[in-house]
PDB file of C-alpha atoms in Angstrom:
ATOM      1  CA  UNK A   1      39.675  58.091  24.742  1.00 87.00           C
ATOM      2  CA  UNK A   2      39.736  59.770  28.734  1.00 93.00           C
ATOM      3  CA  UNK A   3      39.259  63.437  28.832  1.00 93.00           C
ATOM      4  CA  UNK A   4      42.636  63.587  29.469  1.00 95.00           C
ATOM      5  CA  UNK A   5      43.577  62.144  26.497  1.00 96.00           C
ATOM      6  CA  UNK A   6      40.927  64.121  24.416  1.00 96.00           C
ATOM      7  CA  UNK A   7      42.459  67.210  26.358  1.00 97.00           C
ATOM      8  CA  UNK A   8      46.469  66.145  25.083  1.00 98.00           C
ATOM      9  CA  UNK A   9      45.401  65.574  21.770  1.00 97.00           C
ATOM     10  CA  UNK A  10      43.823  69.231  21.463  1.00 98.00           C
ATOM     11  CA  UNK A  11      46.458  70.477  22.781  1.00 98.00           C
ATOM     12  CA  UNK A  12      48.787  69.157  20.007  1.00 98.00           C
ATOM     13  CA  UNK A  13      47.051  69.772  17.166  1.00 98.00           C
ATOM     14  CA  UNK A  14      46.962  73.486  18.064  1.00 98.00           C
ATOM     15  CA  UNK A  15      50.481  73.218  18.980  1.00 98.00           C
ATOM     16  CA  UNK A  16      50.962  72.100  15.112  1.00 97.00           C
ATOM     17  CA  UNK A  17      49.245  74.854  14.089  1.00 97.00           C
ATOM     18  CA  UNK A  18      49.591  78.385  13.443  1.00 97.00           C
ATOM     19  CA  UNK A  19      46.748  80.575  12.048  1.00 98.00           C
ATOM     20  CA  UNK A  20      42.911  80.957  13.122  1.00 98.00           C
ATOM     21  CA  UNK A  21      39.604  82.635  12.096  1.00 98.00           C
ATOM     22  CA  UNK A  22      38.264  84.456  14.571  1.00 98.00           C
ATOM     23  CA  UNK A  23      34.521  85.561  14.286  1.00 98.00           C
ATOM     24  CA  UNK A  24      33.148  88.690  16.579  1.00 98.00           C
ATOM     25  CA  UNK A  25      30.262  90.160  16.963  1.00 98.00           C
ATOM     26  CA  UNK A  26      28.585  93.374  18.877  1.00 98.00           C
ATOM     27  CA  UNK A  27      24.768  93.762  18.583  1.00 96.00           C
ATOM     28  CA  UNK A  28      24.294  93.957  14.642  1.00 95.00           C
ATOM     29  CA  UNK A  29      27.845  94.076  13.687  1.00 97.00           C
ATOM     30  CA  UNK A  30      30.225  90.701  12.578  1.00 98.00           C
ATOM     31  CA  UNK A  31      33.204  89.953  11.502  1.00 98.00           C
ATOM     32  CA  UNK A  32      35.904  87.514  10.697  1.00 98.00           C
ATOM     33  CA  UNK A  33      39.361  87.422  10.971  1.00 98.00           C
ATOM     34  CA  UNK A  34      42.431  85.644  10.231  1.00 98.00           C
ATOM     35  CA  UNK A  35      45.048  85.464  13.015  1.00 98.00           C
ATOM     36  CA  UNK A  36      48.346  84.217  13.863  1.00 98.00           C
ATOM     37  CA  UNK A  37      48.360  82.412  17.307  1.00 98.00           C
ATOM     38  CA  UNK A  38      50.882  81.390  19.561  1.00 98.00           C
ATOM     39  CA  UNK A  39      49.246  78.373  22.065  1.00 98.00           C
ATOM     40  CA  UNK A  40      49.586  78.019  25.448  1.00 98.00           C
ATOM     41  CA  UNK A  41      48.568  74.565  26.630  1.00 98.00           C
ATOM     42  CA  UNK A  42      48.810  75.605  30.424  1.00 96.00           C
ATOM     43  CA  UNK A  43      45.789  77.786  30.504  1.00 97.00           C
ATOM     44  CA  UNK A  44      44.813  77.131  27.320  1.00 98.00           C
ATOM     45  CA  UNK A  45      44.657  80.005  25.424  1.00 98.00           C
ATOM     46  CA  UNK A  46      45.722  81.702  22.237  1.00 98.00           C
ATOM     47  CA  UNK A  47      48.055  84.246  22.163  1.00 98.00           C
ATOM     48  CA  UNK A  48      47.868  86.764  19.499  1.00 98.00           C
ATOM     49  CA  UNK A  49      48.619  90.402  18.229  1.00 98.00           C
ATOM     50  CA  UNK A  50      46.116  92.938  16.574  1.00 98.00           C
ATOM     51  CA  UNK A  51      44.954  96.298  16.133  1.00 98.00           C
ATOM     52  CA  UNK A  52      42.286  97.364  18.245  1.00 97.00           C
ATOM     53  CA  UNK A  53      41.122 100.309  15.555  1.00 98.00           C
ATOM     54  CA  UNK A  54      40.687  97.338  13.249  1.00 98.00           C
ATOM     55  CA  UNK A  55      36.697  96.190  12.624  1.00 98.00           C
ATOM     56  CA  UNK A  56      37.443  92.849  14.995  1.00 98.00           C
ATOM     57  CA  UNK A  57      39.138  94.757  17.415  1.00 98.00           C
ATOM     58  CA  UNK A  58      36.778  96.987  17.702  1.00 98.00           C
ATOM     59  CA  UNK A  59      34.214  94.379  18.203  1.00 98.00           C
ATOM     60  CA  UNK A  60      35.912  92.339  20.824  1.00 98.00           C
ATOM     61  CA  UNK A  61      36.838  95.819  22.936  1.00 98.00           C
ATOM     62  CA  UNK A  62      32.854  95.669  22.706  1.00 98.00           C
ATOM     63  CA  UNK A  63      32.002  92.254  23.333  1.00 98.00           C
ATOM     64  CA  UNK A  64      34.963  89.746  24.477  1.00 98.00           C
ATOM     65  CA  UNK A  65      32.585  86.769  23.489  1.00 98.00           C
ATOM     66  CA  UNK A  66      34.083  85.070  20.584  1.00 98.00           C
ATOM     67  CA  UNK A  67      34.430  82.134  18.560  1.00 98.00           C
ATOM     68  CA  UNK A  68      36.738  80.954  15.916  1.00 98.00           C
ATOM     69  CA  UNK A  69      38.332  77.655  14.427  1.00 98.00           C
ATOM     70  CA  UNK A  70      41.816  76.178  13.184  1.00 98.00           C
ATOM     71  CA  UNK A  71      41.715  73.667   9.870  1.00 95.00           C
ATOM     72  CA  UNK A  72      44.845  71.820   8.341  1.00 86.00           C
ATOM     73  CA  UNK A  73      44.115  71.929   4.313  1.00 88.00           C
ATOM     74  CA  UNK A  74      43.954  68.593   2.950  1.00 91.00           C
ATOM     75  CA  UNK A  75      42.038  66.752  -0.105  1.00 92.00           C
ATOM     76  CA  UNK A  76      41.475  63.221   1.900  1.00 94.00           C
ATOM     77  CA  UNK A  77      38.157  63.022   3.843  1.00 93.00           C
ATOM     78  CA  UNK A  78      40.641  60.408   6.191  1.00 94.00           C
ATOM     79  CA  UNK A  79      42.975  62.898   6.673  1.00 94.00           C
ATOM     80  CA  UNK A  80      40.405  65.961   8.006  1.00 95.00           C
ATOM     81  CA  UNK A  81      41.434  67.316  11.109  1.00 96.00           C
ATOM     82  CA  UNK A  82      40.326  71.276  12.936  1.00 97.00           C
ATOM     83  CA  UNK A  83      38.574  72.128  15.395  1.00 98.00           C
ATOM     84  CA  UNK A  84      35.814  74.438  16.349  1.00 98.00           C
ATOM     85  CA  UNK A  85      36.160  77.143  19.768  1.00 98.00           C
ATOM     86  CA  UNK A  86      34.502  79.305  21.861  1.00 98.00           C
ATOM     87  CA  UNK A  87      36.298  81.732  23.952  1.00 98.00           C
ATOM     88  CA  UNK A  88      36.879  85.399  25.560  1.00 98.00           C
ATOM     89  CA  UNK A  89      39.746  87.284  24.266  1.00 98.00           C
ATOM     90  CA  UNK A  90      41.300  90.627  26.666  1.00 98.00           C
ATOM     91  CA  UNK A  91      43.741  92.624  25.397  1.00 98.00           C
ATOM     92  CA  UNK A  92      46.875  92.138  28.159  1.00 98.00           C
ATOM     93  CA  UNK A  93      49.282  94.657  29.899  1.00 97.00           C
ATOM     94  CA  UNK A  94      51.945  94.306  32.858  1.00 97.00           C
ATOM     95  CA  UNK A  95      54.425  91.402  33.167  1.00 97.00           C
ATOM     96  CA  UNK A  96      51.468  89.193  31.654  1.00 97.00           C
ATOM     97  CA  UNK A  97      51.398  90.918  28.297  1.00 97.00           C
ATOM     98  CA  UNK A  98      55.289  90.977  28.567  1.00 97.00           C
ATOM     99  CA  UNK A  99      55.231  87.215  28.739  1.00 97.00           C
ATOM    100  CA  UNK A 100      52.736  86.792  26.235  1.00 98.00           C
ATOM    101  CA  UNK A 101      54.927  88.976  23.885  1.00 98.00           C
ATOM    102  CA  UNK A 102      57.775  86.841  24.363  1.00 97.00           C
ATOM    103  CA  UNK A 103      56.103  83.946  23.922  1.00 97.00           C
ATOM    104  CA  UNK A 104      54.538  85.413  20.585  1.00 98.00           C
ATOM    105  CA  UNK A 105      57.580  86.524  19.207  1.00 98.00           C
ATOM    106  CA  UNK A 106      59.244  83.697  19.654  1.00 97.00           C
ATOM    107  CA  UNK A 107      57.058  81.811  17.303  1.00 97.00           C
ATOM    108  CA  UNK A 108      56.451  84.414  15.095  1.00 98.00           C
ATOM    109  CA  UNK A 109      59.814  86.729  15.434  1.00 97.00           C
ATOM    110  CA  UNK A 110      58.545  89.111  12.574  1.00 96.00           C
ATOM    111  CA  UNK A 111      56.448  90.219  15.098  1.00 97.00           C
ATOM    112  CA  UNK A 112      59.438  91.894  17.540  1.00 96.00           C
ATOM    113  CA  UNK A 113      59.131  95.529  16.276  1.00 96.00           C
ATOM    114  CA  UNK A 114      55.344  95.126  16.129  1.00 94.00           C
ATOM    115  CA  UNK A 115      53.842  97.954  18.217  1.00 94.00           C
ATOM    116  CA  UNK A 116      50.489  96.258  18.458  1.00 97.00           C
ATOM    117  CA  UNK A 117      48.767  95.170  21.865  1.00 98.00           C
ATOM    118  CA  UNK A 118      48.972  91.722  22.856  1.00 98.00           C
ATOM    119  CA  UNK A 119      45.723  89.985  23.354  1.00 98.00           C
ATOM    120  CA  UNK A 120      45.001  86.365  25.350  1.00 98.00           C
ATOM    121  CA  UNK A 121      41.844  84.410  23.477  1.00 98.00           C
ATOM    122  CA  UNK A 122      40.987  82.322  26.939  1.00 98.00           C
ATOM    123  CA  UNK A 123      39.200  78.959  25.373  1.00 98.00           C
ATOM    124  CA  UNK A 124      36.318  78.256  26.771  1.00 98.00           C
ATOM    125  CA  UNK A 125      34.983  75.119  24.971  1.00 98.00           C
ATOM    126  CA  UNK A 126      36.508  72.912  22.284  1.00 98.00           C
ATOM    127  CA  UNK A 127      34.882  70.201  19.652  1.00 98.00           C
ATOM    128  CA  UNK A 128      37.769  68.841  17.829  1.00 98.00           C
ATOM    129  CA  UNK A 129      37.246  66.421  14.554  1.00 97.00           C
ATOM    130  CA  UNK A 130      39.726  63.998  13.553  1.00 95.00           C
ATOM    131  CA  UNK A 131      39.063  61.639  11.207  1.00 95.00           C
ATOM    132  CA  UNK A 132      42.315  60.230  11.202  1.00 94.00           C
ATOM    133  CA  UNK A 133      40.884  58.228  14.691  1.00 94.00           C
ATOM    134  CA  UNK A 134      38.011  57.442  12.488  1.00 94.00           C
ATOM    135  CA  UNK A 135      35.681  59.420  10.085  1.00 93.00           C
ATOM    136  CA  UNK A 136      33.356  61.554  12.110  1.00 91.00           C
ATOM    137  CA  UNK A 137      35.403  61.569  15.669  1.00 95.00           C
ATOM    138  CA  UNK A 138      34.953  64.528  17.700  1.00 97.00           C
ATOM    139  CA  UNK A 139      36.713  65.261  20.680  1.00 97.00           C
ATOM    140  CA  UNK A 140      35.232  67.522  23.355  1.00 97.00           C
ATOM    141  CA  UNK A 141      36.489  70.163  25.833  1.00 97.00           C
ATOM    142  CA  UNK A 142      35.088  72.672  28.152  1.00 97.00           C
ATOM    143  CA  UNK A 143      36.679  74.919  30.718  1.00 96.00           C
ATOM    144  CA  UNK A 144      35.442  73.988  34.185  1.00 90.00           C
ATOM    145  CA  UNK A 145      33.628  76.657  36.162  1.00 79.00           C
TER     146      UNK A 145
END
């Protein structure tokens, strides 16, 4: 497979998907966290809404360095798809965050009266496994400098 086509692939699976744990980290303190994303395969990123007084919010206003991962459930070893990230995550504001919003809400539209800040997870580098192109595939991104 090109990078190209490693890159499309990526890019649909988290299309297909919908929820991620996130893992921060400050000095001594970590912490996971489940989160709703919206994806946008133009800059890849994930989109998502939390509370910054919460312990991961918290962290990341400390130290945007994080890392997460997105797995579909399934029983059959041939089946196993997720993949693994690294990333920095900002919390937005102006016409970006208004964008971001929409774009959120849209996907999720629970989330219109939500009065939380929108923040942008920036990927940074992606290993992708799908066994469903063969058992043990991995399929590599990385932001270019």
């Amino acid at each position: 497979m090109t990078p190209e086509q490693s890159l499309k692939h990526i890019q649909r699976y988290f299309s297909r998907q919908h929820v991620f744990s996130l893992f921060t980290y400050h000095e001594y303190d970590i912490w996971p966290a489940s989160c709703y994303y919206a994806f946008d395969a133009q800059v890849m990123s994930l989109i998502l809404m939390t509370d910054p007084n919460s312990t991961h919010g918290k962290l990341m206003l400390a130290n945007p360095q994080v890392a997460g991962t997105v797995s579909a459930q399934t029983k059959e070893v041939s089946k196993i798809q997720g993949v693994q990230f690294t990333g920095s995550i900002e919390v937005l504001d102006g016409v970006v965050e208004q964008q971001a919003r929409a774009a959120y809400c849209q996907r999720f539209p629970i989330a219109l009266t939500a009065k939380l800040p929108v923040w942008q997870l920036c990927l940074q580098k992606v290993k992708m496994v799908d066994n469903k192109l063969g058992f043990g595939t991995k399929l590599l991104w990385e932001r270019e400098a």
